[in-house]
Short mmCIF file of C-alpha atoms in Angstrom, two decimals:
data_model
loop_
_atom_site.label_atom_id
_atom_site.label_comp_id
_atom_site.label_asym_id
_atom_site.label_seq_id
_atom_site.Cartn_x
_atom_site.Cartn_y
_atom_site.Cartn_z
CA MET A 1 30.25 -107.09 -239.91
CA MET A 2 29.15 -104.00 -238.26
CA THR A 3 30.83 -105.06 -235.08
CA THR A 4 34.15 -105.54 -236.89
CA LEU A 5 33.94 -101.95 -238.31
CA ILE A 6 33.38 -100.45 -234.86
CA VAL A 7 36.34 -102.29 -233.44
CA ARG A 8 38.61 -101.13 -236.29
CA SER A 9 37.53 -97.49 -235.91
CA SER A 10 38.09 -97.64 -232.16
CA ARG A 11 41.57 -99.05 -232.76
CA ARG A 12 42.41 -96.22 -235.24
CA SER A 13 41.34 -93.69 -232.83
CA LEU A 14 43.47 -95.10 -230.11
CA SER A 15 46.47 -95.37 -232.38
CA ASN A 16 46.08 -91.68 -233.40
CA PRO A 17 47.36 -89.40 -230.48
CA ARG A 18 45.93 -86.23 -232.08
CA HIS A 19 42.58 -87.71 -232.22
CA CYS A 20 42.97 -88.85 -228.60
CA CYS A 21 43.96 -85.26 -227.53
CA LYS A 22 41.13 -83.82 -229.41
CA SER A 23 38.72 -86.12 -227.91
CA PHE A 24 40.15 -85.65 -224.49
CA HIS A 25 39.92 -81.83 -224.82
CA ASN A 26 36.44 -82.07 -226.13
CA GLU A 27 35.51 -84.35 -223.25
CA ASN A 28 37.30 -81.96 -220.68
CA PRO A 29 36.52 -78.26 -221.38
CA VAL A 30 37.16 -77.17 -217.73
CA GLN A 31 40.73 -78.37 -217.70
CA ASN A 32 41.28 -76.75 -221.14
CA ASN A 33 40.09 -73.33 -219.78
CA GLU A 34 42.32 -73.60 -216.76
CA LYS A 35 45.36 -74.12 -218.96
CA ASN A 36 44.47 -71.13 -221.15
CA ILE A 37 44.10 -68.95 -218.02
CA ARG A 38 47.52 -70.15 -216.75
CA LYS A 39 49.16 -69.25 -220.15
CA THR A 40 47.52 -65.82 -220.14
CA PHE A 41 48.56 -65.22 -216.57
CA HIS A 42 52.10 -66.10 -217.22
CA LYS A 43 52.23 -63.89 -220.29
CA ASN A 44 50.92 -60.94 -218.16
CA GLU A 45 53.50 -61.52 -215.56
CA GLU A 46 56.26 -61.47 -218.09
CA VAL A 47 54.85 -58.30 -219.62
CA LYS A 48 54.67 -56.78 -216.20
CA LYS A 49 58.34 -57.68 -215.40
CA ILE A 50 59.53 -56.29 -218.85
CA ARG A 51 57.51 -53.07 -218.28
CA GLY A 52 58.82 -52.71 -214.76
CA TYR A 53 62.45 -53.21 -215.83
CA ILE A 54 62.08 -50.54 -218.59
CA LEU A 55 60.56 -48.10 -216.25
CA THR A 56 63.15 -48.69 -213.62
CA ARG A 57 66.00 -48.12 -216.13
CA TYR A 58 64.21 -45.02 -217.46
CA MET A 59 63.89 -43.63 -213.94
CA ASP A 60 67.58 -44.34 -213.22
CA TYR A 61 68.53 -42.59 -216.43
CA VAL A 62 66.49 -39.48 -215.61
CA LYS A 63 67.83 -39.45 -212.04
CA ASN A 64 71.41 -39.66 -213.28
CA TYR A 65 70.88 -37.40 -216.18
CA GLU A 66 72.38 -34.53 -214.34
CA LYS A 67 75.55 -36.48 -213.82
CA VAL A 68 75.66 -37.30 -217.46
CA ILE A 69 75.26 -33.62 -218.36
CA GLU A 70 77.90 -32.71 -215.79
CA LYS A 71 80.47 -34.99 -217.35
CA LYS A 72 79.68 -33.82 -220.90
CA PHE A 73 79.09 -30.14 -220.16
CA PRO A 74 80.54 -29.29 -216.73
CA THR A 75 80.86 -25.58 -217.29
CA ALA A 76 77.27 -25.20 -218.56
CA LEU A 77 75.78 -27.08 -215.62
CA HIS A 78 77.92 -25.18 -213.05
CA LEU A 79 76.71 -21.95 -214.61
CA TYR A 80 73.13 -23.17 -214.35
CA ARG A 81 73.55 -24.10 -210.66
CA THR A 82 75.21 -20.76 -209.82
CA PHE A 83 72.41 -18.69 -211.15
CA LYS A 84 69.69 -21.01 -209.87
CA VAL A 85 70.95 -21.05 -206.32
CA GLY A 86 71.98 -17.40 -206.39
CA MET A 87 68.61 -16.20 -207.61
CA LYS A 88 66.88 -18.12 -204.84
CA GLU A 89 69.10 -16.62 -202.14
CA PHE A 90 68.88 -13.16 -203.58
CA TYR A 91 65.02 -13.25 -203.90
CA ARG A 92 64.78 -14.56 -200.28
CA ASP A 93 66.96 -11.68 -199.04
CA LEU A 94 65.15 -9.14 -201.21
CA VAL A 95 61.79 -10.15 -199.70
CA LEU A 96 63.24 -9.86 -196.19
CA TYR A 97 64.82 -6.48 -197.07
CA MET A 98 61.40 -5.16 -198.19
CA LYS A 99 59.86 -6.47 -194.93
CA ILE A 100 62.61 -4.62 -192.95
CA ILE A 101 61.85 -1.38 -194.77
CA ARG A 102 58.24 -1.68 -193.87
CA VAL A 103 59.06 -2.32 -190.25
CA LEU A 104 61.39 0.65 -190.04
CA ASN A 105 58.66 2.89 -191.59
CA LEU A 106 55.93 1.62 -189.19
CA THR A 107 57.79 1.48 -185.88
CA THR A 108 59.42 4.15 -183.75
CA ASN A 109 62.15 1.84 -182.41
CA GLY A 110 64.02 1.90 -185.66
CA LEU A 111 67.11 -0.44 -185.81
CA LYS A 112 66.45 -1.55 -182.23
CA SER A 113 63.56 -3.67 -183.41
CA LEU A 114 65.67 -5.70 -185.81
CA THR A 115 67.80 -8.84 -185.32
CA LEU A 116 71.50 -9.00 -186.11
CA ASN A 117 70.77 -10.93 -189.41
CA GLU A 118 68.17 -8.41 -190.44
CA ILE A 119 70.53 -5.49 -189.67
CA GLU A 120 73.24 -7.07 -191.81
CA ILE A 121 70.79 -7.64 -194.76
CA TYR A 122 69.60 -3.99 -194.40
CA HIS A 123 73.26 -3.04 -194.65
CA LYS A 124 74.32 -5.01 -197.59
CA MET A 125 71.26 -5.45 -199.86
CA PRO A 126 71.17 -1.89 -201.35
CA ARG A 127 74.64 -2.33 -202.74
CA ASP A 128 73.92 -5.88 -203.91
CA MET A 129 70.76 -4.77 -205.67
CA ILE A 130 72.59 -2.02 -207.46
CA LYS A 131 75.51 -4.34 -208.39
CA VAL A 132 73.40 -7.16 -209.87
CA ALA A 133 70.78 -4.98 -211.53
CA PRO A 134 72.59 -4.52 -214.95
CA VAL A 135 72.94 -8.32 -215.23
CA LEU A 136 69.34 -9.08 -214.41
CA LEU A 137 68.03 -6.27 -216.65
CA LEU A 138 70.22 -7.07 -219.65
CA SER A 139 69.51 -10.81 -219.44
CA ALA A 140 65.80 -10.08 -219.89
CA LEU A 141 66.43 -8.80 -223.40
CA PRO A 142 66.13 -11.27 -226.29
CA MET A 143 69.33 -13.23 -226.97
CA THR A 144 71.44 -11.26 -224.48
CA ASN A 145 71.44 -13.96 -221.80
CA TYR A 146 73.80 -16.06 -223.98
CA ILE A 147 76.34 -13.25 -223.52
CA ILE A 148 75.59 -11.80 -220.11
CA PHE A 149 75.47 -15.04 -218.08
CA PRO A 150 78.88 -16.32 -219.25
CA LEU A 151 80.42 -12.86 -218.66
CA ALA A 152 78.99 -12.78 -215.16
CA TYR A 153 80.20 -16.35 -214.56
CA PHE A 154 83.79 -15.50 -215.43
CA TYR A 155 83.72 -12.12 -213.67
CA PRO A 156 81.70 -12.75 -210.55
CA ARG A 157 83.40 -10.15 -208.35
CA GLN A 158 82.67 -7.37 -210.82
CA MET A 159 79.15 -8.39 -212.06
CA LEU A 160 77.60 -10.41 -209.24
CA CYS A 161 76.87 -10.07 -205.56
CA SER A 162 77.73 -12.42 -202.75
CA HIS A 163 74.50 -14.52 -203.27
CA PHE A 164 76.02 -15.87 -206.49
CA TRP A 165 79.48 -16.68 -205.09
CA THR A 166 80.78 -19.94 -203.94
CA ILE A 167 82.18 -20.36 -200.40
CA GLN A 168 85.77 -19.99 -201.74
CA GLN A 169 84.93 -16.97 -203.79
CA ARG A 170 83.18 -15.23 -200.79
CA SER A 171 86.34 -15.59 -198.60
CA GLN A 172 88.65 -14.59 -201.54
CA PHE A 173 86.56 -11.51 -202.46
CA GLN A 174 86.08 -10.42 -198.81
CA ILE A 175 89.89 -10.49 -198.37
CA HIS A 176 90.21 -8.38 -201.60
CA TYR A 177 87.81 -5.74 -200.44
CA LEU A 178 89.29 -5.67 -196.94
CA ARG A 179 92.77 -5.15 -198.47
CA GLN A 180 91.45 -2.08 -200.38
CA ARG A 181 90.01 -0.71 -197.14
CA LEU A 182 93.23 -1.31 -195.13
CA LEU A 183 95.22 0.76 -197.64
CA ASN A 184 93.32 3.80 -196.23
CA HIS A 185 94.27 3.19 -192.66
CA ARG A 186 97.44 5.15 -192.89
CA PRO A 187 95.93 8.22 -194.57
CA THR A 188 93.21 8.30 -191.90
CA PHE A 189 95.74 7.99 -189.16
CA ARG A 190 97.75 10.83 -190.62
CA CYS A 191 94.55 13.06 -190.60
CA MET A 192 94.05 12.13 -186.96
CA GLN A 193 97.66 13.13 -186.13
CA ALA A 194 97.26 16.37 -188.02
CA GLN A 195 94.35 17.47 -185.77
CA LEU A 196 96.44 16.93 -182.57
CA GLU A 197 97.90 20.39 -182.73
CA THR A 198 94.43 21.98 -182.53
CA LEU A 199 93.97 20.35 -179.09
CA LYS A 200 96.89 21.84 -177.17
CA GLU A 201 94.58 23.81 -174.97
CA HIS A 202 92.28 20.78 -174.31
CA ARG A 203 92.49 18.96 -170.97
CA LEU A 204 92.69 15.61 -172.78
CA TYR A 205 95.65 16.68 -175.03
CA ASP A 206 98.29 14.67 -173.20
CA ASP A 207 96.00 11.58 -172.92
CA TRP A 208 95.15 11.70 -176.60
CA ALA A 209 98.75 12.30 -177.69
CA GLU A 210 99.74 9.18 -175.77
CA VAL A 211 97.02 7.13 -177.56
CA LEU A 212 98.20 8.40 -180.97
CA GLY A 213 101.76 7.75 -179.97
CA LEU A 214 101.00 4.14 -179.03
CA VAL A 215 99.24 3.54 -182.42
CA GLY A 216 102.05 5.19 -184.24
CA SER A 217 104.69 3.04 -182.42
CA GLY A 218 102.97 -0.33 -183.24
CA VAL A 219 101.16 -0.80 -179.88
CA GLN A 220 97.39 -0.98 -179.52
CA PRO A 221 96.06 1.32 -176.81
CA SER A 222 93.69 -0.08 -174.14
CA THR A 223 90.01 0.25 -174.37
CA GLU A 224 90.02 2.32 -171.10
CA GLN A 225 92.44 4.92 -172.76
CA ILE A 226 90.15 5.14 -175.83
CA ILE A 227 86.89 5.49 -173.84
CA HIS A 228 88.61 8.11 -171.65
CA CYS A 229 89.10 10.32 -174.75
CA LYS A 230 85.59 9.90 -176.26
CA GLU A 231 84.80 13.56 -175.45
CA LEU A 232 87.05 14.57 -178.36
CA PHE A 233 84.64 12.88 -180.77
CA GLU A 234 81.65 14.81 -179.34
CA CYS A 235 82.49 18.45 -180.04
CA GLY A 236 86.20 18.46 -181.00
CA PRO A 237 87.91 18.22 -184.34
CA TYR A 238 86.99 14.54 -184.67
CA GLN A 239 83.22 15.11 -184.67
CA THR A 240 81.67 14.13 -188.01
CA GLU A 241 80.60 17.69 -188.88
CA CYS A 242 84.05 19.04 -187.99
CA LEU A 243 86.13 16.63 -190.03
CA GLN A 244 88.30 18.00 -192.88
CA GLY A 245 87.59 16.95 -196.44
CA ALA A 246 90.64 14.62 -196.76
CA HIS A 247 89.68 13.00 -193.43
CA VAL A 248 86.07 12.40 -194.60
CA LYS A 249 87.28 10.95 -197.91
CA SER A 250 89.66 8.52 -196.21
CA LEU A 251 87.00 7.43 -193.81
CA LEU A 252 84.60 6.69 -196.60
CA ARG A 253 87.16 4.56 -198.41
CA MET A 254 88.19 2.85 -195.18
CA HIS A 255 84.50 1.75 -194.53
CA ASP A 256 83.96 0.93 -198.21
CA LEU A 257 81.18 3.57 -198.62
CA HIS A 258 80.26 5.51 -201.75
CA LYS A 259 82.63 8.36 -202.23
CA LEU A 260 80.28 10.71 -204.09
CA HIS A 261 80.58 14.29 -203.15
CA TRP A 262 77.10 14.92 -201.81
CA PHE A 263 75.88 13.66 -198.39
CA ARG A 264 79.25 12.16 -197.45
CA ARG A 265 79.01 13.08 -193.77
CA SER A 266 75.43 11.68 -193.66
CA ARG A 267 76.61 8.48 -195.08
CA LEU A 268 79.27 8.23 -192.43
CA ARG A 269 76.74 8.91 -189.61
CA GLU A 270 74.32 6.30 -190.98
CA HIS A 271 77.11 3.76 -191.22
CA ALA A 272 78.11 4.42 -187.60
CA LYS A 273 74.47 3.95 -186.48
CA LEU A 274 74.48 0.61 -188.32
CA LEU A 275 77.64 -0.41 -186.65
CA ARG A 276 76.29 0.49 -183.24
CA ALA A 277 72.90 -1.33 -183.99
CA MET A 278 74.92 -4.50 -184.89
CA ASP A 279 76.84 -4.25 -181.64
CA ARG A 280 73.71 -3.89 -179.62
CA ALA A 281 72.07 -6.84 -181.43
CA ILE A 282 75.01 -9.12 -180.71
CA ILE A 283 74.91 -8.14 -177.02
CA ARG A 284 71.11 -8.45 -176.88
CA GLU A 285 70.78 -11.86 -178.62
CA HIS A 286 73.52 -14.45 -177.86
CA GLY A 287 76.75 -12.63 -177.27
CA LEU A 288 79.90 -13.26 -179.20
CA ARG A 289 80.18 -16.93 -178.20
CA GLY A 290 76.64 -17.48 -179.56
CA LEU A 291 77.74 -16.53 -183.08
CA SER A 292 78.52 -19.08 -185.64
CA GLN A 293 81.98 -19.17 -187.31
CA GLU A 294 80.67 -17.51 -190.49
CA SER A 295 78.87 -14.84 -188.46
CA LEU A 296 82.06 -14.22 -186.44
CA LYS A 297 84.15 -13.89 -189.56
CA SER A 298 81.56 -11.53 -191.10
CA ALA A 299 81.55 -9.37 -188.00
CA CYS A 300 85.32 -9.06 -188.18
CA PHE A 301 85.33 -8.17 -191.85
CA ILE A 302 82.63 -5.43 -191.38
CA ARG A 303 84.68 -3.79 -188.61
CA GLY A 304 87.92 -3.86 -190.48
CA LEU A 305 89.71 -6.88 -189.19
CA ASN A 306 91.18 -9.78 -191.17
CA PRO A 307 89.95 -12.97 -189.41
CA ILE A 308 91.76 -15.33 -191.71
CA ASN A 309 94.46 -17.38 -189.95
CA MET A 310 93.32 -16.08 -186.60
CA LYS A 311 92.40 -18.31 -183.71
CA HIS A 312 88.78 -18.41 -182.60
CA GLU A 313 89.57 -17.00 -179.21
CA ASP A 314 91.64 -14.12 -180.70
CA ARG A 315 88.68 -13.06 -182.88
CA ILE A 316 86.37 -13.09 -179.87
CA GLU A 317 88.91 -11.17 -177.80
CA TRP A 318 89.26 -8.40 -180.45
CA LEU A 319 85.48 -8.10 -180.98
CA ASP A 320 84.97 -7.99 -177.23
CA GLN A 321 87.24 -4.96 -177.08
CA TRP A 322 85.23 -3.43 -179.89
CA LEU A 323 81.98 -4.00 -178.02
CA GLU A 324 83.45 -2.54 -174.83
CA VAL A 325 84.15 0.71 -176.63
CA SER A 326 80.76 0.60 -178.44
CA LYS A 327 78.86 0.42 -175.24
CA GLU A 328 80.12 3.91 -174.35
CA VAL A 329 79.06 5.36 -177.72
CA ASP A 330 75.91 7.42 -178.06
CA HIS A 331 74.49 9.64 -180.90
CA ASN A 332 76.80 12.54 -179.87
CA ASN A 333 80.01 10.67 -180.34
CA LEU A 334 79.27 8.16 -183.14
CA SER A 335 82.41 9.33 -184.89
CA LEU A 336 84.43 7.26 -182.34
CA LEU A 337 83.06 4.03 -183.85
CA LEU A 338 84.16 5.19 -187.33
CA HIS A 339 87.73 5.56 -186.05
CA CYS A 340 87.78 2.28 -184.04
CA PRO A 341 89.37 0.33 -186.97
CA ILE A 342 92.36 2.64 -186.48
CA LEU A 343 92.44 2.58 -182.72
CA LEU A 344 91.81 -1.15 -182.40
CA GLY A 345 92.98 -2.61 -185.64
CA TYR A 346 95.75 -0.47 -187.06
CA ASN A 347 98.50 -2.73 -185.51
CA GLN A 348 96.82 -6.07 -185.88
CA PRO A 349 99.24 -8.64 -187.41
CA SER A 350 96.52 -10.26 -189.49
CA ASN A 351 95.80 -6.76 -191.14
CA TRP A 352 99.48 -6.14 -191.78
CA LEU A 353 99.76 -9.42 -193.60
CA LEU A 354 97.29 -8.21 -196.13
CA ILE A 355 99.22 -5.03 -196.82
CA TYR A 356 102.76 -6.11 -196.71
#
């Protein structure tokens, strides 16, 4: 009887699959643990994949967020970029300008110890600092930056300096300022002609009359003719201290200098020294052919020549003539450099295109 019961229970257990599995698992604990570990591992792998996918998409979103903002708010983003990049460039040049000031105060060589880039920064930074100061000061006041920055963005020529301008704006504004300067060529030339009568007894009267005649007739005089008459700028009526008031005023406007009544002749002399220092730096460093296209254009604008639509070789040829005259200039005849835009650039076709 007992044997019959054991056989029946064994048959029931075999016929019941759950009971078989339970007994199997109970009999094989190692295999059961391995399966649990596999399940946990697969779950961790899936979680890692999902987490990696989410992080990747999040990084892509952050990376492309600027493009999203640019599409939705193009003007605001452009305004932000303009002031961000402009402030970096302005601060960099400001630090360099302060360094230049210290060098000039500590050395006896003066401008001779500076590079061409440093002289150009020394020349332009004072005006840039004055021009951009109201925007920077007013924007520091509470709530005013919401008004000042948009105004500066829409009126960059009037309220900002070249550090905040785009490449297109720099070229456009340089042409605008040069046009204003070229409008003073004729008044300056008329002042030069008016002084010719005072030189009738001078030995260079005929030579100088020929130079002015060539300029007036639309022909540029040679550098040899100009250099031959440099004595007139040392002690004659064209010396800085001997210039008449109208002549000084037109020269200041022609070189885009402040026209305030006091220290006008001093400003002219300082500007002439800067021009001569730039010329010396070009010769000392790489020469005209070592300058980049932008540096070459900047050199032309500073000296009163419109380089737009001029061939590269024509720019170099004109600047080479300028340097040839500049080599003969010393501290006694600095006024000659101030009049070179007339003697060398009055009849340049590129300049006439801006005026007429």
